[in-house]
Coordinates of C-alpha atoms (C1' of nucleotides) in Angstrom, one line a residue:
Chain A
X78 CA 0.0 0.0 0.0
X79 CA 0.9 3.2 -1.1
X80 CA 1.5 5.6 2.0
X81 CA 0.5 9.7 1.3
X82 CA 3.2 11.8 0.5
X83 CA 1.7 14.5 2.7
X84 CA 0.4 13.9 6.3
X85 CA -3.0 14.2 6.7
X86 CA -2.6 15.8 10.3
X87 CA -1.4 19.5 10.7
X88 CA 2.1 19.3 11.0
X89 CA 2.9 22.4 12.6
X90 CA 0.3 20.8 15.4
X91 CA 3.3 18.7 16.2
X92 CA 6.1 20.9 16.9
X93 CA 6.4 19.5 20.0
X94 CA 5.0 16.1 19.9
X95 CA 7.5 12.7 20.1
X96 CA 7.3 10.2 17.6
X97 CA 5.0 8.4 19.0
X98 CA 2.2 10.9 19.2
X99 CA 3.2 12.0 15.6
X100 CA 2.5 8.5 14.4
X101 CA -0.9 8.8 16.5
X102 CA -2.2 11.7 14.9
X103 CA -1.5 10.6 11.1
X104 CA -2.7 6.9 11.6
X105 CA -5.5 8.3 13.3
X106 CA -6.6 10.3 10.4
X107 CA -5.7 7.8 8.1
X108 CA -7.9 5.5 10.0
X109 CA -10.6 8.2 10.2
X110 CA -10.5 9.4 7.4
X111 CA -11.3 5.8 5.6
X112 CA -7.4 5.8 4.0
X113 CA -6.8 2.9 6.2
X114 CA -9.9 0.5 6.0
X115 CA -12.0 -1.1 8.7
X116 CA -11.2 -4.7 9.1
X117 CA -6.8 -4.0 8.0
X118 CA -4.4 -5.6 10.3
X119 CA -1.4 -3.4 11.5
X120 CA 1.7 -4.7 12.5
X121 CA 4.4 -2.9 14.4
X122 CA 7.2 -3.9 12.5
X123 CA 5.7 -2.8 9.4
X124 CA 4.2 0.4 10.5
X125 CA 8.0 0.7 12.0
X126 CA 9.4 0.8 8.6
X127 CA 6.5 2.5 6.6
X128 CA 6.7 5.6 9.4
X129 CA 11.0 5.0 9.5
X130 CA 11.0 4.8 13.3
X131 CA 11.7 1.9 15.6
X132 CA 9.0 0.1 17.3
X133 CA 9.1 1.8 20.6
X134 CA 7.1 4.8 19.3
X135 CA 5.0 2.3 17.4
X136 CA 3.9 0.5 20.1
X137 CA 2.9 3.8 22.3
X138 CA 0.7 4.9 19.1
X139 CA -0.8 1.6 19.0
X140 CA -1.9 2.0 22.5
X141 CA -3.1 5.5 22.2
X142 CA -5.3 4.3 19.3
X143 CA -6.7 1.4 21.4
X144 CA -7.4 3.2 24.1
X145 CA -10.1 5.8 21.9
X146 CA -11.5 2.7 20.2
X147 CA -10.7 3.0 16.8
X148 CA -8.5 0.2 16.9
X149 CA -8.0 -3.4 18.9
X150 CA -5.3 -4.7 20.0
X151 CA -5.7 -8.5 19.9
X152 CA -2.6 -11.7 19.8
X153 CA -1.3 -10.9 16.6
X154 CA -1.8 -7.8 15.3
X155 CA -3.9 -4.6 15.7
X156 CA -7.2 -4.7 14.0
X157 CA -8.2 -1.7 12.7
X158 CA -11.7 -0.3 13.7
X159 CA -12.6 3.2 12.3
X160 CA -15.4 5.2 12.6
X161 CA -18.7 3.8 11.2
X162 CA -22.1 6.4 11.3
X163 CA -23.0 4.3 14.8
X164 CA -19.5 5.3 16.3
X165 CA -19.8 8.7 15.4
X166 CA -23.0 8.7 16.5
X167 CA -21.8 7.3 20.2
X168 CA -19.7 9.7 19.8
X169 CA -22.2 12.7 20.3
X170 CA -24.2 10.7 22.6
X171 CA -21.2 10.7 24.6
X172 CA -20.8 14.9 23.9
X173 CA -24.2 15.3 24.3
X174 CA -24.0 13.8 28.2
X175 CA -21.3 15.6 29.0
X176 CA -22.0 18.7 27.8
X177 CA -25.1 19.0 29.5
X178 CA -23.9 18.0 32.5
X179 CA -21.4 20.9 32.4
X180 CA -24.2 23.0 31.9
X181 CA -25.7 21.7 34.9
X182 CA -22.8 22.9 36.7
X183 CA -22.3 26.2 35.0
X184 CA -25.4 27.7 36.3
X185 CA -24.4 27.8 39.5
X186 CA -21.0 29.5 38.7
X187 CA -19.8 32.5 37.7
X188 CA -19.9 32.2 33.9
X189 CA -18.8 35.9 33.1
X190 CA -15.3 34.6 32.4
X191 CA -16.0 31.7 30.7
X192 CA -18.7 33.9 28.3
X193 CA -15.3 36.0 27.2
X194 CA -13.5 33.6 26.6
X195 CA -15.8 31.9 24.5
X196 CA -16.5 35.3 22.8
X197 CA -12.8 35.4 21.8
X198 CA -12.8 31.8 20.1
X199 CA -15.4 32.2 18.4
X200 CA -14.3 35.5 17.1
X201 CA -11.0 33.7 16.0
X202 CA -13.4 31.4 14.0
X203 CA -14.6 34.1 12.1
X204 CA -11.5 34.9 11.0
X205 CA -10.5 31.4 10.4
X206 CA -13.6 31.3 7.8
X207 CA -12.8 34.6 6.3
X208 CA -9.6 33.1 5.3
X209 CA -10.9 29.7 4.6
X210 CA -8.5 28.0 7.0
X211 CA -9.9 24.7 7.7
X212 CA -7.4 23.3 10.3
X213 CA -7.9 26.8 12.4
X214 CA -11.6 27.0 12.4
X215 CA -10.8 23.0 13.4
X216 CA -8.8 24.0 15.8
X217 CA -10.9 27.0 17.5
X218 CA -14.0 24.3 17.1
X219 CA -12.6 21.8 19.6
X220 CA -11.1 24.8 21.4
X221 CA -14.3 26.5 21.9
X222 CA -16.1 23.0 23.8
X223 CA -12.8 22.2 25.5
X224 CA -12.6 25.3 26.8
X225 CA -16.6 25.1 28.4
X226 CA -15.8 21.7 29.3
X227 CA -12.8 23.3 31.3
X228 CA -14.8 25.6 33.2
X229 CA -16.3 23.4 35.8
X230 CA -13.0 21.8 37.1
X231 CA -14.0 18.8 37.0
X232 CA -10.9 15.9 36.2
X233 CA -12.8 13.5 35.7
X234 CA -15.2 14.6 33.1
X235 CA -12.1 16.4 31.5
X236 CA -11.2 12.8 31.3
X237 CA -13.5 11.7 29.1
X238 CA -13.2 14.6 26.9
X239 CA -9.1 13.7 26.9
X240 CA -10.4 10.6 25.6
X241 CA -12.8 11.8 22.8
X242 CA -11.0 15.1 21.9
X243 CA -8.5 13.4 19.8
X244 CA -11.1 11.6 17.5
X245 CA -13.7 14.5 17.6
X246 CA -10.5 17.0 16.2
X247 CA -9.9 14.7 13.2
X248 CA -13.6 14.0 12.2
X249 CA -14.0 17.6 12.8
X250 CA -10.9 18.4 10.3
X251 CA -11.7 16.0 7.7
X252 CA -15.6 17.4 8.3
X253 CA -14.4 21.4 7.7
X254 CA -12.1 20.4 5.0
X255 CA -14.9 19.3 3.1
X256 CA -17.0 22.2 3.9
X257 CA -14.6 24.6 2.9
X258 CA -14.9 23.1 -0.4
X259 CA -18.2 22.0 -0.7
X260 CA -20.6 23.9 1.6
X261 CA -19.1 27.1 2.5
X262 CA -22.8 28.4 3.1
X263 CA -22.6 26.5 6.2
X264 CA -20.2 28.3 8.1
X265 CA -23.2 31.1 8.8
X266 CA -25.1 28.6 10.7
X267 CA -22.1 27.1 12.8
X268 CA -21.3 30.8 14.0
X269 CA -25.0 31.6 14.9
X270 CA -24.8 28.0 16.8
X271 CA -22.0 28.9 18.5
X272 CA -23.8 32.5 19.6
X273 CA -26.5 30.6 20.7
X274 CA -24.7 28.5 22.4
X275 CA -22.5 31.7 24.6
X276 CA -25.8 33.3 25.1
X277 CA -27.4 30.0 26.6
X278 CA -24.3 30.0 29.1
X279 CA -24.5 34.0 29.4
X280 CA -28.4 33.8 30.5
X281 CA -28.2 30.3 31.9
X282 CA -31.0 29.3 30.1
X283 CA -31.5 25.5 29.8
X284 CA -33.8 25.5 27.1
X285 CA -31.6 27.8 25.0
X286 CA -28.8 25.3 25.7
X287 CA -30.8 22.1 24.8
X288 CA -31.8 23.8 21.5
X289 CA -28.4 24.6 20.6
X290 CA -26.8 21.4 21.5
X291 CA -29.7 20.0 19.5
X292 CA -29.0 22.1 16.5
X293 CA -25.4 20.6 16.9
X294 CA -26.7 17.4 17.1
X295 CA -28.4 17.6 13.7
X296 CA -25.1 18.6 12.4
X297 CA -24.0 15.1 13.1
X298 CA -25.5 13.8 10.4
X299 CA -23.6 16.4 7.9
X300 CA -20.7 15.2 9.7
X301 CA -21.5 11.3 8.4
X302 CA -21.7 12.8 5.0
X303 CA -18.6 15.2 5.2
X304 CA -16.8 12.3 6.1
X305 CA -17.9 9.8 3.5
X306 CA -17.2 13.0 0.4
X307 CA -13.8 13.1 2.4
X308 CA -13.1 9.4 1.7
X309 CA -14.4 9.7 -1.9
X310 CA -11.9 12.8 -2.2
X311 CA -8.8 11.4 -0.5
X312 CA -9.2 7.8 -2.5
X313 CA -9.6 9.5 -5.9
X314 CA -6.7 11.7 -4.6
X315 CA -4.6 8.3 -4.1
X316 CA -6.0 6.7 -7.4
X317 CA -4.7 9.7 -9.3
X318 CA -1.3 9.2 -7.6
X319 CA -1.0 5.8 -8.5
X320 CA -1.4 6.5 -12.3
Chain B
X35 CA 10.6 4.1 51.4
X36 CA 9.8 0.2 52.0
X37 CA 7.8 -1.6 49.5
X38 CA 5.3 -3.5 51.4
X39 CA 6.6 -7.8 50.7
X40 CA 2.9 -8.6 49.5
X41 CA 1.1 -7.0 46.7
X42 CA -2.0 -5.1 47.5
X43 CA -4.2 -6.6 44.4
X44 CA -4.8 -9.7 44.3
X45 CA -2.0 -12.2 42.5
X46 CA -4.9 -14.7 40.9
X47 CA -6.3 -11.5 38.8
X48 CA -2.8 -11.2 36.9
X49 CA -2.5 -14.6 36.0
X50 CA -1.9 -13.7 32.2
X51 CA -0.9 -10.0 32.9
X52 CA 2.4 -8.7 31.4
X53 CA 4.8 -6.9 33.5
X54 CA 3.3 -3.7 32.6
X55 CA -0.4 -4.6 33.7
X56 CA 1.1 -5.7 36.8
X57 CA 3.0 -3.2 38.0
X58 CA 0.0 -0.7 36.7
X59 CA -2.5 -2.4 38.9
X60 CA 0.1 -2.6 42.4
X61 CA 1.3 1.3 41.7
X62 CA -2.6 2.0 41.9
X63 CA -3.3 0.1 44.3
X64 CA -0.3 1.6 46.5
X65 CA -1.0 5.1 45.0
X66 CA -5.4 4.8 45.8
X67 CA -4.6 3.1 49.4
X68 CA -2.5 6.2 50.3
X69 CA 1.0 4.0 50.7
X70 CA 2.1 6.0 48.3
X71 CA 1.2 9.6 48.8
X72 CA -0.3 12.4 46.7
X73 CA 2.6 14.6 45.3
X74 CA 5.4 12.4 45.4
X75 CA 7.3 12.3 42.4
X76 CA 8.0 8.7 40.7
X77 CA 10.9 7.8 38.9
X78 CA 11.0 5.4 35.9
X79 CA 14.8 4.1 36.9
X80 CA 14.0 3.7 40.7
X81 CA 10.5 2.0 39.9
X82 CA 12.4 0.1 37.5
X83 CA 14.8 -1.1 40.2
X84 CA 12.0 -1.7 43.0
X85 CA 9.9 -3.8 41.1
X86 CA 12.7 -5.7 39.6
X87 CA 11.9 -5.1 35.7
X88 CA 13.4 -2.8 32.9
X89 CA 12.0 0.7 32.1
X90 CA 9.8 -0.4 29.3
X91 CA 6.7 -2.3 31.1
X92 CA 7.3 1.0 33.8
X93 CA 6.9 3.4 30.9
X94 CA 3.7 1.1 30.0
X95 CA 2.5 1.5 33.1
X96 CA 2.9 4.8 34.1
X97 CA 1.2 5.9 30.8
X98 CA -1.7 3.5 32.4
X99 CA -1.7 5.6 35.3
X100 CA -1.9 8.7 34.0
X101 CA -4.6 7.9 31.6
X102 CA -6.9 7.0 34.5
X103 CA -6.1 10.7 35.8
X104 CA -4.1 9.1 39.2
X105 CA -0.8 10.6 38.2
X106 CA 0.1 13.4 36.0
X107 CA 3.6 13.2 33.8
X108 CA 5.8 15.8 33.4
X109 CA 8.7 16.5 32.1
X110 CA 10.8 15.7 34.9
X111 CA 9.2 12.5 36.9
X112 CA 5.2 11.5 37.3
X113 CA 3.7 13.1 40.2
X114 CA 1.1 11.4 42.2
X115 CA -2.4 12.9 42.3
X116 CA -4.4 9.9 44.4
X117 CA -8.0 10.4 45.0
X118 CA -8.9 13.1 47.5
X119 CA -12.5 12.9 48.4
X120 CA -13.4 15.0 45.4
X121 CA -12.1 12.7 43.2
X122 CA -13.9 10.1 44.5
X123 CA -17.3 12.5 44.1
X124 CA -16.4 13.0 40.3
X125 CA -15.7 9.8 39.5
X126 CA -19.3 9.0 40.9
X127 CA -20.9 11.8 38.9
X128 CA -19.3 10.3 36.2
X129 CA -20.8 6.1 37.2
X130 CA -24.2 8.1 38.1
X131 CA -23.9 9.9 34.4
X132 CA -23.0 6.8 32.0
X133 CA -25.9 4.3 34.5
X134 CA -28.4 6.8 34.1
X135 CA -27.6 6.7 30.0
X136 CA -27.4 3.1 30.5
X137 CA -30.8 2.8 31.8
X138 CA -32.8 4.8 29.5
X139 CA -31.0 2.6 26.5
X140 CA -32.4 -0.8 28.9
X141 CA -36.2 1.1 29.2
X142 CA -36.2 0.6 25.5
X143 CA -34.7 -3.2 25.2
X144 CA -35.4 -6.6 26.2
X145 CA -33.6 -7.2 29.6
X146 CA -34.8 -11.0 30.7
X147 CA -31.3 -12.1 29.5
X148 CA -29.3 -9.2 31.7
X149 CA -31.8 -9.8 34.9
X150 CA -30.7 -13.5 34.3
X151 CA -27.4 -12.9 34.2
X152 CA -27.8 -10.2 37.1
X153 CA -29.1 -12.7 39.2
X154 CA -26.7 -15.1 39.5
X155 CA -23.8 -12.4 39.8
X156 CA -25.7 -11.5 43.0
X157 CA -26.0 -14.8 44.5
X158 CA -22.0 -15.1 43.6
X159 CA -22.1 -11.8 45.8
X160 CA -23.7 -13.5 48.5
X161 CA -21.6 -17.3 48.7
X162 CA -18.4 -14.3 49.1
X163 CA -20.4 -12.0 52.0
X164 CA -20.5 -15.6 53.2
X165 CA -17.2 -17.0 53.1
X166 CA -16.0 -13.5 53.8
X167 CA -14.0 -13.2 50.4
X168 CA -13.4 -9.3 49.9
X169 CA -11.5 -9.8 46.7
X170 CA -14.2 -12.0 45.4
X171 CA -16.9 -9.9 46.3
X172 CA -15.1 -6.7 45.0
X173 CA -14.7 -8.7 41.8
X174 CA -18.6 -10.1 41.5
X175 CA -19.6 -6.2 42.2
X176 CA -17.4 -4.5 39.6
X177 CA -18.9 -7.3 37.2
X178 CA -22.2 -6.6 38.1
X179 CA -22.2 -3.4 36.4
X180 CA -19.6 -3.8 34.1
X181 CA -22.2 -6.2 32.8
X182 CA -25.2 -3.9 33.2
X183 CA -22.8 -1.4 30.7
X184 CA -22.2 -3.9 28.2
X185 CA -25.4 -4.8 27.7
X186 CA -26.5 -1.5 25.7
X187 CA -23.7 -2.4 23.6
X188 CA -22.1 1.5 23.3
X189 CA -18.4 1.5 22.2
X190 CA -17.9 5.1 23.8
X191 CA -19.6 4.5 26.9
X192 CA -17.7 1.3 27.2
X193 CA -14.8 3.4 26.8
X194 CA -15.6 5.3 29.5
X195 CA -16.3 2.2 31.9
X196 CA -13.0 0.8 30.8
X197 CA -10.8 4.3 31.9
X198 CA -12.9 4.2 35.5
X199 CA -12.9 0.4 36.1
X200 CA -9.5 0.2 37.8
X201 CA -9.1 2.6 39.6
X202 CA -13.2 2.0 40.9
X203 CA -11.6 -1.5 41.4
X204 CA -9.4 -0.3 43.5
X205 CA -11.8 1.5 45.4
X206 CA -14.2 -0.8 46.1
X207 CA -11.4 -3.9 46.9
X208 CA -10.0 -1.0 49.8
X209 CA -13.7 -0.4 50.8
X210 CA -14.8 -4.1 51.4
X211 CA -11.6 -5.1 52.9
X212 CA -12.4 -2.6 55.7
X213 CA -16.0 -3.9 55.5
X214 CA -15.2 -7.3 56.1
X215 CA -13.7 -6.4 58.9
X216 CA -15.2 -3.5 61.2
X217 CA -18.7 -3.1 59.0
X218 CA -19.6 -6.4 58.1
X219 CA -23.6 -5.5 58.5
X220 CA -23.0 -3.1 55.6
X221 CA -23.5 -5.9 52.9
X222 CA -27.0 -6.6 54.3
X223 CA -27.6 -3.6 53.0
X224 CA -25.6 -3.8 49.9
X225 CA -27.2 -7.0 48.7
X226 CA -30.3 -5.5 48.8
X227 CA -29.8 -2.4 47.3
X228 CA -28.6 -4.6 43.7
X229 CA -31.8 -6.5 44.4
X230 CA -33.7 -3.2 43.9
X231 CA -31.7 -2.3 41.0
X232 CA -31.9 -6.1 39.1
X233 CA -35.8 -5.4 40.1
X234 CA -35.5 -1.6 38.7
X235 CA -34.0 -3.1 35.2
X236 CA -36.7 -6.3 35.3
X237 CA -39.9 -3.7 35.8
X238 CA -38.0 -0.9 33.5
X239 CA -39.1 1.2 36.9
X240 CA -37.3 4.5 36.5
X241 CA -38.0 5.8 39.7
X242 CA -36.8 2.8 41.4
X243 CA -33.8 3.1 39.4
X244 CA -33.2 6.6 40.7
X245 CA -34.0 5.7 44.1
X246 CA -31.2 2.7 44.0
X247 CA -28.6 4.3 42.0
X248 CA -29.1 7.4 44.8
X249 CA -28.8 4.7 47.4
X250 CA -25.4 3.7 45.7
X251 CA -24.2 7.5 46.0
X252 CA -25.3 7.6 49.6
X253 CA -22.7 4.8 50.0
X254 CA -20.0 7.5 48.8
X255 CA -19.7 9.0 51.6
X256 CA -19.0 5.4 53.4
X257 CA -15.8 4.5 50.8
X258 CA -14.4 8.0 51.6
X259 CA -14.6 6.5 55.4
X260 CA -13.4 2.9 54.1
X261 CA -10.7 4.6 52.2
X262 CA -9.4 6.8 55.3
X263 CA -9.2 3.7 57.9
X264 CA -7.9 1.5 54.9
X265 CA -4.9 4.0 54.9
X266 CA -4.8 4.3 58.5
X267 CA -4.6 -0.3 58.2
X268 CA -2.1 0.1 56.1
X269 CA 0.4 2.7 57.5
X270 CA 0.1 0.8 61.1
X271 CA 0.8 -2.1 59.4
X272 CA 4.2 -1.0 57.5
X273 CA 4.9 0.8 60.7
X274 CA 4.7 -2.7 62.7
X275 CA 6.8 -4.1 59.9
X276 CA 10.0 -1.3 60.2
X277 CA 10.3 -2.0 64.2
Chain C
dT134 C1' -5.0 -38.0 -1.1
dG135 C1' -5.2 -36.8 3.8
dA136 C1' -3.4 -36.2 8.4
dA137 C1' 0.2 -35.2 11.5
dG138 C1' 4.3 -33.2 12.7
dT139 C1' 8.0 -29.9 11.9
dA140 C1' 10.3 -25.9 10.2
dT141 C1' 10.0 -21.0 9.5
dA142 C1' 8.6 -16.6 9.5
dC143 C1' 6.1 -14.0 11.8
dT144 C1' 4.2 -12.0 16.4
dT145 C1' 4.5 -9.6 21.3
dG146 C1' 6.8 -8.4 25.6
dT147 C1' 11.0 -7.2 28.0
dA148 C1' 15.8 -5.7 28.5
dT149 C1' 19.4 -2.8 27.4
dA150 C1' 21.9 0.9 25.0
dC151 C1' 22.4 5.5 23.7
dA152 C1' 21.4 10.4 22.5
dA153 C1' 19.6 14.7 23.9
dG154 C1' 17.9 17.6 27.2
dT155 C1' 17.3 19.5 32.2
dA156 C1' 17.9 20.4 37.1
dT157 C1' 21.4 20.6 40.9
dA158 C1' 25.4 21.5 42.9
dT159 C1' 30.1 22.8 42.7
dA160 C1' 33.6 25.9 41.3
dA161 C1' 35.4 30.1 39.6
dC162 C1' 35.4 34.9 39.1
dT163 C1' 34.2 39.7 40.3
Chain D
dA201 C1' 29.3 37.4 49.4
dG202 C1' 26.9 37.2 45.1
dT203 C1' 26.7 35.9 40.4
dT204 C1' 27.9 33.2 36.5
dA205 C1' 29.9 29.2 34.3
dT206 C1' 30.5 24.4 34.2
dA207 C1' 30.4 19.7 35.6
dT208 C1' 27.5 15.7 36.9
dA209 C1' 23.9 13.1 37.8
dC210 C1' 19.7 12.8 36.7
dT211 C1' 15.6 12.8 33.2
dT212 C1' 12.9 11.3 28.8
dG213 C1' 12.5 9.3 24.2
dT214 C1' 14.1 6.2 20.7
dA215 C1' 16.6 2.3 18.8
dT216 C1' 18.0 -2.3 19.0
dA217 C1' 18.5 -7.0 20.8
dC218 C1' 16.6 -11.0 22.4
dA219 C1' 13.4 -14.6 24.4
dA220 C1' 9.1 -16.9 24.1
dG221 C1' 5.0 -17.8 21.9
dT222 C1' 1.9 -18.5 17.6
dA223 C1' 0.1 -19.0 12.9
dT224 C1' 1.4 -20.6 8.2
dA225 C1' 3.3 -23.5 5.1
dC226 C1' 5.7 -27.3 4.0
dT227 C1' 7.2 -31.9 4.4
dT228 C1' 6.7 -36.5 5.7
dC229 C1' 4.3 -40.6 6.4
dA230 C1' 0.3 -43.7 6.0

DNA sequence: TGAAGTATACTTGTATACAAGTATATAACT
DNA sequence: AGTTATATACTTGTATACAAGTATACTTCA
């Protein structure tokens, strides 16, 4: 198989990151993103030489990937999972849960911070869609819930999110990349959701809340779309390649 | 420091563990009873040398560690967080957030299989009270709801399950140990309370369900006791053994 | 031809070696 | 004495080596 010549994940996102966490990030997306199929068997000594490092890294990626379900780690070999529509929709469910119960908490705090900060993001979105920078407005995206997520102090709930962030960020980038493209229209409607969404924390008002998370909930189903247009894309990308 | 000469977790659950798994599940063990206390900083070489294997299954299992939010790594050395009594609170908001999923998922299935299955986990509950096994009764009672979980078949909330099992292990095999000894009328109590809840799934009773999952909570504030004499067990106990 | 055993080419888990970076303490200089 | 430079004793991350186990394919025998 034919490896891309370009990574899929943002490289200047790694600056810092070891070799194992790079190798994360792009097998990740190759996974997500459908490059690497549901069903493929991985094995460390291949990935080893396909990514030119040694096996330790490897082996850490492998268990990063495990450990957010998109792949299993079984006797011989690690079987690759990916994302079908019921695992992004699990997904959300999972979103959904926790998002509302950091609501739950955020009414009986002082939100006046939090409201500013969100304010800022999303004015960096904005800005990220004037320019029609995909990876940013990505970025700012998972940025804006992490940072609502963050609010209520609560390690354990910031837990989960650890867990889903890194799999939310790539669906979300192969999602926007698409959009960008495709449905730039959208963008209007994912800022107004994201208003709603700072006014619902602002006024602590549950049934603004509900409707916006909803809202974002309907997106979900784009998302399964975005996502199958992004594996159409990338494989006719990789077809062309081949020639 | 002195390592205590017998492992805190139970040997028989490590049967096929690597040297990784094993040394995960005694550092939380040691970090969750207190033996090893919140803040101290852990070395790779010197864990290395104490529990007799090479960095690699130390690396694994720190990574474990911090993944399950009980130590943080940092550039220099992991420090130990442990579980103050907030943690233990959030990591019930977290068991009272993914049950209460779980349940509305059950209102909407067929649960004879489950209650069957329930059942007989509570009567292995009982033949442990009995015999006064605490590791087996921990064991049976992480498994009760482990198996509750699994039924809905959700990938991410399984996910979520699989990051709080151990460390909830751990908590509960402390708990019952103190039990067993100075509380043993407690399980009177705590057999009942699953009754309710295998009679909550069978009737698809939501109120019930509420009412025994609040029960469970009420029992919080107990394991924060359990957890506290546990440490103050263990500490006499090393004491006794450096005289 | 079919079944059983053996060889081989994989796999994982663990140990060890080494490079590059960072804190601490000692030494040198003003 | 106080500040700066340097040595050293750590740290992490990566590469490599090796042991033990497992699936595949081939060979041998009936």
């Amino acid at each position: 198989m034919t490896e891309p010549k370009e990574s899929l994940y943002p490289e200047k996102w790694l600056s810092k990151a070891s070799a194992g966490d790079r190798v994360a990030c792009e097998l990740r997306m190759q996974i997500i993103s459908g490059l690497i199929e549901s069903g493929t068997i991985l094995s460390e000594n291949k990935l080893a030489a396909d990514f030119s490092v040694s096996r330790s890294p490897i082996r850490e990626a492998l268990k990063i990937l495990a450990s957010e379900n998109i792949i299993r780690l079984e006797r011989m070999g690690a079987v690759v999972i990916g994302l079908t529509e019921k695992e992004i929709e699990e997904i959300y469910d999972v979103r959904l849960l926790i998002e509302t119960f950091v609501f739950e908490r955020l009414v009986k705090m002082d939100t006046e911070e939090l409201v500013n900060e969100l304010s800022k993001i999303l004015e960096m979105m904005k800005v990220a869609i004037k320019f029609k920078d995909a990876d940013e407005f990505s970025y700012q995206d998972v940025l804006f819930h992490e940072t609502i997520i963050r609010a209520i102090n609560h390690s354990y709930i910031l837990m989960i999110w650890n867990n889903l962030k890194p799999v939310m960020e790539s669906l979300i980038l192969l999602s926007m990349r698409v959009r960008f493209k495709e449905k730039y229209e959208d963008f209007t409607r994912i800022v107004e959701n994201h208003e709603l969404y700072i006014e619902a924390i602002k006024t602590k008002d549950r049934t603004l809340m509900v409707k916006s998370l909803h809202q974002n909930f309907d997106d979900v189903q784009g998302k399964v779309e975005d996502l199958w247009m992004s594996q159409q894309m990338l494989s006719k990308g990789v077809e062309l390649e081949n020639e």
